[in-house]
Amino acid sequence: MIDAAPETYLAQRKLLRILGLGFGLAVVVGGTIGVSIFRLPGPTAALLGNTWLILAVWTLGGLFILLNANYMAELATMIPKAGGPYVYARRAYGEFAGFAVGWSDWLGNVAAVAFLPIAFAEYAIALFAPSFAGITIVAVAFLLLLTFLNSIGLRAGSGAQKLTSFLKAIALFSFVAACFALGGRHNSTNVGTTTLAAPGSAFGLLVAVVLSFQLILGAYGGWNSVIYFAEEDENPGLNIPRSLHGGVLLVVGIYLLVNLALLHVLPLPQMAASKLAAADAMQIVFGARSGQIVTALVLLSIVAVVNAALMFTPRTLYALGRDGLFSTKAVVVNQGGTPVVALAVTVLVATILISLGTFEKLMAIYAFFAVANNIVLIGALFVLRKRSPDSPRPFRAWAYPFAPLGVLLISIALFVGFIISDTRDSIYALMMLAASYPIYRLIKKKSV
């Protein structure tokens, strides 16, 4: 996999520095808001059983992500290079730690690139051709279409991201407005119900809050998409912190509005029993056409998320290749600013996963690494503050060390909870981590 002469591709390594705040906000919002906001309100309501508790936990989830954005903004502006978490782990802990973080991050993102086109195909077929059985064909065709768009260049990919994220936001605001404007007159059930049967004890309530908090954090996945493009931002020291904090706040606001809209239309018992609360709300508001409206919203959400993932996932391979931890051909960038080899490898692996259907296991394993990597990166903030106190930091994390330390403690608790709740996949993840060292040594040997 490793070529002996990385300098061969030196002239082709340059990424285009053309991105700004607009793209940063678009990739955070578009890369975060997906299918989860349509699926999770029901299970969350079932766990918590109280309107105010539901809104409080969604808010707490957003605040936790905002605190993560706080420390991540310092790392991304201190080391404004393509590659995301890999770059910071490598600087703080050394090459192998960076390799382990980079490969687990890339593999998990590839699994998402495979999973989401399958979801897109299922919804698209349900909307346009219910009798068609070719889910894999539609999924691969959708993936290749977005791949072609991104292969044209960074301007095409970023333009598509801005457009799809804007349309998604407008669609969700329209959904909220329709629920508030039309929901009450169609719903004769007791909308005022704000509480179901409460958990039987304080411990039961705590468990319900923790479980719902874990669910809600899944809806915020993708919040850090902009950090992968630090090398391509015109002013990363200014734009990345604004994109991270502004984007997360926009997502939190949208999530709260959607939940308020659903609670306005649906009685709490009905919402708690629903697998797709948005569809039930649309049924009340729009009647027979509700299914098509919600499906269209889901499709639009998936397009924006997949486009974002296709843009940032290859940047990790690009960074690994540049540092001799993957084929140096991964640093080849076309005239439009796209790392085309890294994109091709990413799409090839995603296509194989779509065909094999093995991405679900990878996503479960990635969930382990996502939490573990978050702990590693918070630690990197402390390590680099101590080791490199005089390095330029265009943005410094607020309330250091207390805010990052609080995030670290919560992340450790979540990590322990993940191991307890999904021990089998945790063991698989640890086996993958153990196997990464001989792979790393083999790559290093071939690169000599």
CSV table of C-alpha atoms in Angstrom, one decimal:
chain,number,residue,atom,x,y,z
A,1,MET,CA,0.0,0.0,0.0
A,2,ILE,CA,2.9,2.4,0.7
A,3,ASP,CA,4.9,3.8,-2.1
A,4,ALA,CA,8.7,4.3,-1.7
A,5,ALA,CA,8.8,7.8,-2.9
A,6,PRO,CA,6.2,10.2,-1.5
A,7,GLU,CA,7.9,13.2,-3.1
A,8,THR,CA,6.7,11.9,-6.5
A,9,TYR,CA,3.2,13.4,-5.7
A,10,LEU,CA,4.5,16.5,-3.9
A,11,ALA,CA,3.3,18.8,-6.6
A,12,GLN,CA,-0.2,17.4,-6.4
A,13,ARG,CA,-0.7,17.6,-2.6
A,14,LYS,CA,-2.0,21.2,-2.5
A,15,LEU,CA,-5.6,21.6,-1.4
A,16,LEU,CA,-7.5,24.8,-2.3
A,17,ARG,CA,-7.9,27.4,0.4
A,18,ILE,CA,-11.3,28.7,-0.7
A,19,LEU,CA,-13.8,27.8,2.0
A,20,GLY,CA,-15.4,30.2,4.4
A,21,LEU,CA,-17.9,30.6,7.2
A,22,GLY,CA,-20.9,29.9,5.0
A,23,PHE,CA,-19.6,26.4,4.1
A,24,GLY,CA,-18.5,25.8,7.7
A,25,LEU,CA,-22.1,26.4,9.0
A,26,ALA,CA,-23.5,24.4,6.1
A,27,VAL,CA,-21.3,21.3,6.7
A,28,VAL,CA,-22.0,21.4,10.5
A,29,VAL,CA,-25.8,21.7,10.1
A,30,GLY,CA,-26.0,19.5,7.0
A,31,GLY,CA,-23.6,16.9,8.3
A,32,THR,CA,-25.5,16.6,11.7
A,33,ILE,CA,-29.2,16.8,11.0
A,34,GLY,CA,-30.2,13.4,9.5
A,35,VAL,CA,-32.9,10.8,10.1
A,36,SER,CA,-32.4,10.8,13.9
A,37,ILE,CA,-34.6,13.9,14.5
A,38,PHE,CA,-37.5,12.1,12.8
A,39,ARG,CA,-37.0,8.8,14.7
A,40,LEU,CA,-35.7,9.7,18.2
A,41,PRO,CA,-38.5,11.9,19.6
A,42,GLY,CA,-40.8,8.9,20.1
A,43,PRO,CA,-38.3,6.7,22.0
A,44,THR,CA,-37.1,9.7,24.0
A,45,ALA,CA,-40.7,10.5,25.0
A,46,ALA,CA,-41.3,6.9,26.0
A,47,LEU,CA,-38.2,6.9,28.3
A,48,LEU,CA,-38.8,10.2,30.0
A,49,GLY,CA,-42.6,10.6,30.0
A,50,ASN,CA,-42.5,14.3,30.7
A,51,THR,CA,-42.6,17.3,28.3
A,52,TRP,CA,-40.3,19.5,30.2
A,53,LEU,CA,-37.9,16.6,30.8
A,54,ILE,CA,-37.8,15.8,27.1
A,55,LEU,CA,-36.9,19.4,26.2
A,56,ALA,CA,-34.4,19.6,29.0
A,57,VAL,CA,-32.5,16.4,27.9
A,58,TRP,CA,-32.4,17.6,24.3
A,59,THR,CA,-31.0,20.9,25.5
A,60,LEU,CA,-28.5,19.1,27.7
A,61,GLY,CA,-27.3,17.0,24.8
A,62,GLY,CA,-26.8,20.2,22.8
A,63,LEU,CA,-24.9,21.9,25.6
A,64,PHE,CA,-22.6,18.8,25.9
A,65,ILE,CA,-21.9,19.0,22.2
A,66,LEU,CA,-21.3,22.8,22.5
A,67,LEU,CA,-18.7,22.1,25.2
A,68,ASN,CA,-17.1,19.5,22.9
A,69,ALA,CA,-17.0,22.2,20.1
A,70,ASN,CA,-15.3,24.5,22.6
A,71,TYR,CA,-12.2,22.3,23.1
A,72,MET,CA,-12.2,21.1,19.5
A,73,ALA,CA,-12.1,24.6,18.2
A,74,GLU,CA,-8.8,25.1,20.0
A,75,LEU,CA,-7.2,22.0,18.6
A,76,ALA,CA,-8.4,22.7,15.0
A,77,THR,CA,-7.2,26.3,15.0
A,78,MET,CA,-3.9,25.4,16.7
A,79,ILE,CA,-3.2,22.7,14.0
A,80,PRO,CA,-5.2,23.9,11.0
A,81,LYS,CA,-4.5,20.9,8.8
A,82,ALA,CA,-6.7,18.4,6.8
A,83,GLY,CA,-7.5,15.1,8.5
A,84,GLY,CA,-9.4,16.0,11.6
A,85,PRO,CA,-8.9,13.9,14.8
A,86,TYR,CA,-6.0,12.0,13.4
A,87,VAL,CA,-3.9,15.2,13.2
A,88,TYR,CA,-4.4,16.2,16.8
A,89,ALA,CA,-3.9,12.7,18.2
A,90,ARG,CA,-0.6,12.4,16.2
A,91,ARG,CA,0.7,15.7,17.5
A,92,ALA,CA,-0.2,15.0,21.1
A,93,TYR,CA,0.7,11.3,21.4
A,94,GLY,CA,2.8,10.2,18.5
A,95,GLU,CA,2.5,8.4,15.3
A,96,PHE,CA,0.9,5.1,16.3
A,97,ALA,CA,-1.8,6.8,18.4
A,98,GLY,CA,-2.6,9.1,15.5
A,99,PHE,CA,-2.7,6.1,13.2
A,100,ALA,CA,-5.2,4.2,15.5
A,101,VAL,CA,-7.4,7.3,15.8
A,102,GLY,CA,-7.2,8.1,12.0
A,103,TRP,CA,-8.0,4.6,10.8
A,104,SER,CA,-10.9,4.0,13.3
A,105,ASP,CA,-12.3,7.4,12.4
A,106,TRP,CA,-12.0,6.8,8.7
A,107,LEU,CA,-13.5,3.3,8.9
A,108,GLY,CA,-16.5,4.5,10.9
A,109,ASN,CA,-17.2,7.3,8.5
A,110,VAL,CA,-17.0,4.9,5.6
A,111,ALA,CA,-19.6,2.7,7.3
A,112,ALA,CA,-21.8,5.8,7.5
A,113,VAL,CA,-21.2,6.5,3.8
A,114,ALA,CA,-22.5,3.0,3.2
A,115,PHE,CA,-25.4,2.9,5.6
A,116,LEU,CA,-27.0,6.2,4.6
A,117,PRO,CA,-27.4,5.4,0.9
A,118,ILE,CA,-29.2,2.3,1.9
A,119,ALA,CA,-31.6,4.4,4.0
A,120,PHE,CA,-31.9,6.8,1.1
A,121,ALA,CA,-32.8,3.9,-1.3
A,122,GLU,CA,-35.4,2.5,1.1
A,123,TYR,CA,-37.2,5.8,1.4
A,124,ALA,CA,-36.9,6.8,-2.3
A,125,ILE,CA,-38.3,3.4,-3.4
A,126,ALA,CA,-41.1,3.8,-0.9
A,127,LEU,CA,-41.9,7.2,-2.3
A,128,PHE,CA,-41.5,6.7,-6.0
A,129,ALA,CA,-41.6,3.0,-6.8
A,130,PRO,CA,-42.9,0.8,-3.9
A,131,SER,CA,-42.8,-2.4,-6.1
A,132,PHE,CA,-39.1,-2.0,-7.1
A,133,ALA,CA,-36.8,-4.4,-5.3
A,134,GLY,CA,-33.4,-3.0,-6.2
A,135,ILE,CA,-32.4,-1.3,-3.0
A,136,THR,CA,-28.7,-2.0,-3.5
A,137,ILE,CA,-28.8,-0.6,-7.1
A,138,VAL,CA,-30.5,2.6,-6.0
A,139,ALA,CA,-28.1,3.0,-3.1
A,140,VAL,CA,-25.0,2.6,-5.2
A,141,ALA,CA,-26.3,4.8,-8.0
A,142,PHE,CA,-27.1,7.6,-5.4
A,143,LEU,CA,-23.6,7.2,-3.9
A,144,LEU,CA,-21.9,7.3,-7.3
A,145,LEU,CA,-23.9,10.4,-8.3
A,146,LEU,CA,-22.7,12.4,-5.3
A,147,THR,CA,-19.2,11.0,-5.8
A,148,PHE,CA,-19.2,12.4,-9.4
A,149,LEU,CA,-20.3,15.7,-8.1
A,150,ASN,CA,-17.5,15.9,-5.5
A,151,SER,CA,-14.9,14.6,-8.0
A,152,ILE,CA,-15.5,17.7,-10.1
A,153,GLY,CA,-13.9,19.8,-7.3
A,154,LEU,CA,-14.2,21.5,-4.0
A,155,ARG,CA,-16.4,24.3,-5.3
A,156,ALA,CA,-19.0,21.8,-6.7
A,157,GLY,CA,-19.1,19.8,-3.4
A,158,SER,CA,-19.2,22.9,-1.2
A,159,GLY,CA,-21.9,24.5,-3.3
A,160,ALA,CA,-24.0,21.3,-3.1
A,161,GLN,CA,-23.5,21.3,0.7
A,162,LYS,CA,-24.6,24.9,1.1
A,163,LEU,CA,-27.7,24.3,-1.1
A,164,THR,CA,-28.8,21.1,0.5
A,165,SER,CA,-28.2,22.3,4.0
A,166,PHE,CA,-30.2,25.5,3.3
A,167,LEU,CA,-33.1,23.6,1.8
A,168,LYS,CA,-33.0,21.2,4.7
A,169,ALA,CA,-33.2,24.0,7.2
A,170,ILE,CA,-36.0,25.7,5.3
A,171,ALA,CA,-37.9,22.4,5.1
A,172,LEU,CA,-37.6,21.8,8.8
A,173,PHE,CA,-38.7,25.3,9.7
A,174,SER,CA,-41.7,24.9,7.3
A,175,PHE,CA,-42.5,21.6,9.1
A,176,VAL,CA,-42.4,23.4,12.5
A,177,ALA,CA,-44.5,26.3,11.2
A,178,ALA,CA,-47.1,23.9,9.7
A,179,CYS,CA,-47.4,22.0,13.0
A,180,PHE,CA,-48.0,25.2,15.0
A,181,ALA,CA,-50.3,26.7,12.4
A,182,LEU,CA,-52.4,23.7,11.5
A,183,GLY,CA,-51.8,21.0,14.2
A,184,GLY,CA,-54.2,22.2,16.8
A,185,ARG,CA,-57.3,22.5,14.7
A,186,HIS,CA,-56.9,18.9,13.4
A,187,ASN,CA,-56.2,17.3,16.8
A,188,SER,CA,-59.1,16.7,19.1
A,189,THR,CA,-57.1,14.5,21.5
A,190,ASN,CA,-55.8,15.9,24.7
A,191,VAL,CA,-52.8,17.8,23.5
A,192,GLY,CA,-52.2,19.3,26.9
A,193,THR,CA,-51.0,16.0,28.4
A,194,THR,CA,-47.4,16.8,29.6
A,195,THR,CA,-46.7,13.8,31.8
A,196,LEU,CA,-47.0,10.0,31.5
A,197,ALA,CA,-46.5,7.5,34.2
A,198,ALA,CA,-43.2,8.6,35.9
A,199,PRO,CA,-40.4,6.2,36.6
A,200,GLY,CA,-41.0,4.4,39.9
A,201,SER,CA,-37.9,5.8,41.7
A,202,ALA,CA,-35.2,8.4,41.5
A,203,PHE,CA,-32.8,5.7,40.2
A,204,GLY,CA,-35.3,4.7,37.5
A,205,LEU,CA,-35.5,8.4,36.5
A,206,LEU,CA,-31.7,8.6,36.4
A,207,VAL,CA,-31.5,5.6,34.2
A,208,ALA,CA,-34.2,7.0,31.8
A,209,VAL,CA,-32.3,10.3,31.6
A,210,VAL,CA,-29.0,8.6,30.9
A,211,LEU,CA,-30.5,6.3,28.2
A,212,SER,CA,-32.3,9.1,26.5
A,213,PHE,CA,-29.1,11.3,26.7
A,214,GLN,CA,-27.2,8.5,24.9
A,215,LEU,CA,-29.9,8.4,22.2
A,216,ILE,CA,-29.9,12.1,21.7
A,217,LEU,CA,-26.1,12.3,21.4
A,218,GLY,CA,-26.5,10.1,18.3
A,219,ALA,CA,-28.6,12.8,16.7
A,220,TYR,CA,-25.7,15.2,17.1
A,221,GLY,CA,-23.2,13.0,15.3
A,222,GLY,CA,-21.4,14.9,12.6
A,223,TRP,CA,-21.1,18.2,14.5
A,224,ASN,CA,-17.3,18.3,14.0
A,225,SER,CA,-17.4,18.0,10.2
A,226,VAL,CA,-15.8,21.4,9.6
A,227,ILE,CA,-12.5,20.5,11.3
A,228,TYR,CA,-11.5,18.2,8.5
A,229,PHE,CA,-11.4,21.2,6.2
A,230,ALA,CA,-9.1,23.4,8.3
A,231,GLU,CA,-6.4,23.5,5.7
A,232,GLU,CA,-8.9,24.6,3.0
A,233,ASP,CA,-10.5,27.5,5.0
A,234,GLU,CA,-9.5,31.0,4.1
A,235,ASN,CA,-9.3,32.0,7.7
A,236,PRO,CA,-9.5,28.9,10.0
A,237,GLY,CA,-8.6,30.8,13.1
A,238,LEU,CA,-11.8,32.8,12.8
A,239,ASN,CA,-14.2,30.6,10.8
A,240,ILE,CA,-13.8,27.3,12.4
A,241,PRO,CA,-14.8,28.4,15.9
A,242,ARG,CA,-17.7,30.3,14.5
A,243,SER,CA,-18.7,27.4,12.4
A,244,LEU,CA,-18.5,24.9,15.2
A,245,HIS,CA,-20.3,27.0,17.8
A,246,GLY,CA,-22.8,28.7,15.4
A,247,GLY,CA,-23.6,25.4,13.7
A,248,VAL,CA,-24.1,23.5,16.9
A,249,LEU,CA,-26.4,26.3,18.2
A,250,LEU,CA,-28.4,26.2,15.0
A,251,VAL,CA,-28.8,22.4,15.3
A,252,VAL,CA,-29.9,22.6,18.9
A,253,GLY,CA,-32.4,25.3,18.0
A,254,ILE,CA,-33.8,23.2,15.2
A,255,TYR,CA,-34.0,20.1,17.3
A,256,LEU,CA,-35.9,21.9,20.1
A,257,LEU,CA,-38.3,23.5,17.6
A,258,VAL,CA,-39.1,20.2,16.0
A,259,ASN,CA,-39.7,18.6,19.4
A,260,LEU,CA,-41.9,21.5,20.5
A,261,ALA,CA,-43.9,21.2,17.2
A,262,LEU,CA,-44.3,17.5,17.7
A,263,LEU,CA,-45.5,18.0,21.3
A,264,HIS,CA,-47.9,20.7,20.1
A,265,VAL,CA,-49.5,18.3,17.6
A,266,LEU,CA,-49.2,14.9,19.3
A,267,PRO,CA,-50.5,13.9,22.7
A,268,LEU,CA,-47.6,12.7,24.7
A,269,PRO,CA,-48.8,9.1,24.9
A,270,GLN,CA,-49.1,9.0,21.1
A,271,MET,CA,-45.7,10.5,20.7
A,272,ALA,CA,-44.2,8.0,23.1
A,273,ALA,CA,-45.7,5.1,21.2
A,274,SER,CA,-44.6,6.4,17.8
A,275,LYS,CA,-41.6,5.0,15.8
A,276,LEU,CA,-41.7,8.0,13.5
A,277,ALA,CA,-43.3,10.8,15.3
A,278,ALA,CA,-42.9,13.3,12.4
A,279,ALA,CA,-45.0,11.0,10.2
A,280,ASP,CA,-47.8,10.9,12.8
A,281,ALA,CA,-47.7,14.6,13.2
A,282,MET,CA,-47.9,15.1,9.4
A,283,GLN,CA,-50.8,12.7,9.3
A,284,ILE,CA,-52.8,15.0,11.6
A,285,VAL,CA,-51.7,18.2,9.8
A,286,PHE,CA,-51.9,17.1,6.1
A,287,GLY,CA,-53.8,13.8,6.1
A,288,ALA,CA,-53.2,11.5,3.2
A,289,ARG,CA,-50.2,13.3,1.8
A,290,SER,CA,-48.3,13.1,5.1
A,291,GLY,CA,-46.2,10.1,4.2
A,292,GLN,CA,-44.8,11.7,1.0
A,293,ILE,CA,-44.0,14.9,2.9
A,294,VAL,CA,-42.1,13.2,5.6
A,295,THR,CA,-40.3,10.9,3.2
A,296,ALA,CA,-39.2,13.9,1.1
A,297,LEU,CA,-37.9,15.6,4.3
A,298,VAL,CA,-35.9,12.5,5.2
A,299,LEU,CA,-34.5,12.2,1.6
A,300,LEU,CA,-33.3,15.8,1.7
A,301,SER,CA,-31.7,15.3,5.1
A,302,ILE,CA,-29.8,12.2,3.9
A,303,VAL,CA,-28.5,13.9,0.8
A,304,ALA,CA,-26.9,16.7,2.8
A,305,VAL,CA,-25.4,14.2,5.3
A,306,VAL,CA,-24.0,11.9,2.7
A,307,ASN,CA,-22.5,14.8,0.7
A,308,ALA,CA,-20.8,16.1,3.8
A,309,ALA,CA,-19.4,12.7,4.7
A,310,LEU,CA,-18.1,12.2,1.1
A,311,MET,CA,-16.3,15.5,1.4
A,312,PHE,CA,-14.7,15.1,4.8
A,313,THR,CA,-14.0,11.3,5.0
A,314,PRO,CA,-11.3,11.3,2.2
A,315,ARG,CA,-9.4,14.1,4.0
A,316,THR,CA,-8.4,11.6,6.7
A,317,LEU,CA,-6.9,9.3,4.1
A,318,TYR,CA,-5.2,12.3,2.5
A,319,ALA,CA,-3.6,13.2,5.8
A,320,LEU,CA,-2.5,9.6,6.5
A,321,GLY,CA,-1.0,9.4,3.0
A,322,ARG,CA,0.9,12.6,3.5
A,323,ASP,CA,2.5,11.3,6.7
A,324,GLY,CA,3.4,7.9,5.1
A,325,LEU,CA,0.7,5.9,6.9
A,326,PHE,CA,-1.2,5.1,3.7
A,327,SER,CA,-0.4,5.0,0.0
A,328,THR,CA,1.2,8.3,-1.0
A,329,LYS,CA,-1.1,8.4,-4.0
A,330,ALA,CA,-3.8,9.4,-1.5
A,331,VAL,CA,-2.3,12.9,-1.6
A,332,VAL,CA,-3.1,13.3,-5.3
A,333,VAL,CA,-5.5,16.3,-5.6
A,334,ASN,CA,-7.2,17.2,-8.9
A,335,GLN,CA,-7.4,20.7,-10.4
A,336,GLY,CA,-10.7,21.2,-8.6
A,337,GLY,CA,-9.2,20.6,-5.2
A,338,THR,CA,-10.5,17.1,-4.5
A,339,PRO,CA,-8.2,14.3,-3.2
A,340,VAL,CA,-9.5,12.0,-5.9
A,341,VAL,CA,-7.6,8.8,-5.0
A,342,ALA,CA,-8.7,9.1,-1.3
A,343,LEU,CA,-12.3,9.7,-2.5
A,344,ALA,CA,-12.1,6.7,-4.8
A,345,VAL,CA,-10.8,4.4,-2.1
A,346,THR,CA,-13.5,5.7,0.3
A,347,VAL,CA,-16.3,5.1,-2.2
A,348,LEU,CA,-15.0,1.7,-3.2
A,349,VAL,CA,-15.0,0.4,0.4
A,350,ALA,CA,-18.4,1.9,1.0
A,351,THR,CA,-19.7,0.2,-2.1
A,352,ILE,CA,-18.4,-3.1,-1.0
A,353,LEU,CA,-20.1,-2.6,2.4
A,354,ILE,CA,-23.3,-1.8,0.7
A,355,SER,CA,-23.1,-5.0,-1.3
A,356,LEU,CA,-22.1,-7.1,1.7
A,357,GLY,CA,-24.4,-5.4,4.3
A,358,THR,CA,-21.7,-5.5,6.9
A,359,PHE,CA,-21.7,-1.8,7.8
A,360,GLU,CA,-24.1,-2.2,10.7
A,361,LYS,CA,-21.5,-4.1,12.7
A,362,LEU,CA,-18.9,-1.5,11.7
A,363,MET,CA,-21.2,1.3,12.9
A,364,ALA,CA,-21.6,-0.4,16.3
A,365,ILE,CA,-17.9,-0.8,16.6
A,366,TYR,CA,-17.4,2.8,15.4
A,367,ALA,CA,-19.7,4.0,18.2
A,368,PHE,CA,-17.1,2.5,20.6
A,369,PHE,CA,-14.3,4.3,18.9
A,370,ALA,CA,-16.2,7.6,18.6
A,371,VAL,CA,-16.5,7.8,22.3
A,372,ALA,CA,-13.0,6.5,22.9
A,373,ASN,CA,-11.5,9.0,20.4
A,374,ASN,CA,-13.3,11.8,22.1
A,375,ILE,CA,-11.6,11.0,25.4
A,376,VAL,CA,-8.3,10.8,23.5
A,377,LEU,CA,-8.8,14.2,21.9
A,378,ILE,CA,-9.8,15.9,25.2
A,379,GLY,CA,-6.6,14.5,26.6
A,380,ALA,CA,-4.7,15.9,23.6
A,381,LEU,CA,-5.9,19.4,24.6
A,382,PHE,CA,-4.3,19.0,28.1
A,383,VAL,CA,-1.2,17.4,26.7
A,384,LEU,CA,-0.6,20.2,24.1
A,385,ARG,CA,-1.4,23.0,26.6
A,386,LYS,CA,1.4,21.6,28.8
A,387,ARG,CA,3.9,20.5,26.1
A,388,SER,CA,3.4,23.5,23.7
A,389,PRO,CA,2.2,26.4,25.8
A,390,ASP,CA,3.6,29.0,23.5
A,391,SER,CA,2.1,27.6,20.2
A,392,PRO,CA,-0.3,30.0,18.4
A,393,ARG,CA,-3.8,29.4,19.5
A,394,PRO,CA,-6.2,31.7,17.6
A,395,PHE,CA,-9.0,30.3,19.8
A,396,ARG,CA,-8.6,29.2,23.4
A,397,ALA,CA,-11.1,26.9,25.0
A,398,TRP,CA,-13.4,28.7,27.4
A,399,ALA,CA,-13.2,27.9,31.2
A,400,TYR,CA,-10.1,25.8,30.8
A,401,PRO,CA,-9.4,23.4,32.5
A,402,PHE,CA,-12.9,23.1,34.1
A,403,ALA,CA,-15.1,22.9,31.0
A,404,PRO,CA,-12.9,20.3,29.1
A,405,LEU,CA,-12.4,18.3,32.4
A,406,GLY,CA,-16.2,18.1,32.8
A,407,VAL,CA,-16.6,16.9,29.2
A,408,LEU,CA,-13.8,14.4,29.8
A,409,LEU,CA,-15.6,12.9,32.9
A,410,ILE,CA,-18.9,12.7,31.1
A,411,SER,CA,-17.3,11.0,28.1
A,412,ILE,CA,-15.6,8.5,30.4
A,413,ALA,CA,-18.9,7.7,32.0
A,414,LEU,CA,-20.5,7.3,28.6
A,415,PHE,CA,-17.6,5.0,27.5
A,416,VAL,CA,-18.1,2.8,30.5
A,417,GLY,CA,-21.9,2.7,29.8
A,418,PHE,CA,-21.2,1.7,26.2
A,419,ILE,CA,-19.0,-1.2,27.3
A,420,ILE,CA,-21.6,-2.4,29.8
A,421,SER,CA,-24.5,-2.1,27.3
A,422,ASP,CA,-22.7,-3.5,24.3
A,423,THR,CA,-19.9,-5.8,25.6
A,424,ARG,CA,-19.7,-7.9,22.4
A,425,ASP,CA,-19.0,-5.0,20.0
A,426,SER,CA,-16.6,-3.5,22.6
A,427,ILE,CA,-14.6,-6.7,22.5
A,428,TYR,CA,-14.5,-6.6,18.7
A,429,ALA,CA,-13.4,-3.0,18.8
A,430,LEU,CA,-10.6,-3.8,21.3
A,431,MET,CA,-9.5,-6.7,19.0
A,432,MET,CA,-9.4,-4.2,16.1
A,433,LEU,CA,-7.3,-1.8,18.2
A,434,ALA,CA,-4.9,-4.6,19.1
A,435,ALA,CA,-4.6,-5.6,15.4
A,436,SER,CA,-3.9,-2.0,14.4
A,437,TYR,CA,-0.4,-2.2,15.8
A,438,PRO,CA,1.0,-4.9,13.6
A,439,ILE,CA,-0.7,-3.2,10.6
A,440,TYR,CA,1.0,0.0,11.6
A,441,ARG,CA,4.4,-1.7,11.9
A,442,LEU,CA,3.9,-3.3,8.5
A,443,ILE,CA,3.1,0.0,6.9
A,444,LYS,CA,6.1,1.6,8.5
A,445,LYS,CA,8.4,-1.2,7.3
A,446,LYS,CA,7.2,-0.9,3.7
A,447,SER,CA,7.6,2.9,3.8
A,448,VAL,CA,11.3,2.7,4.7
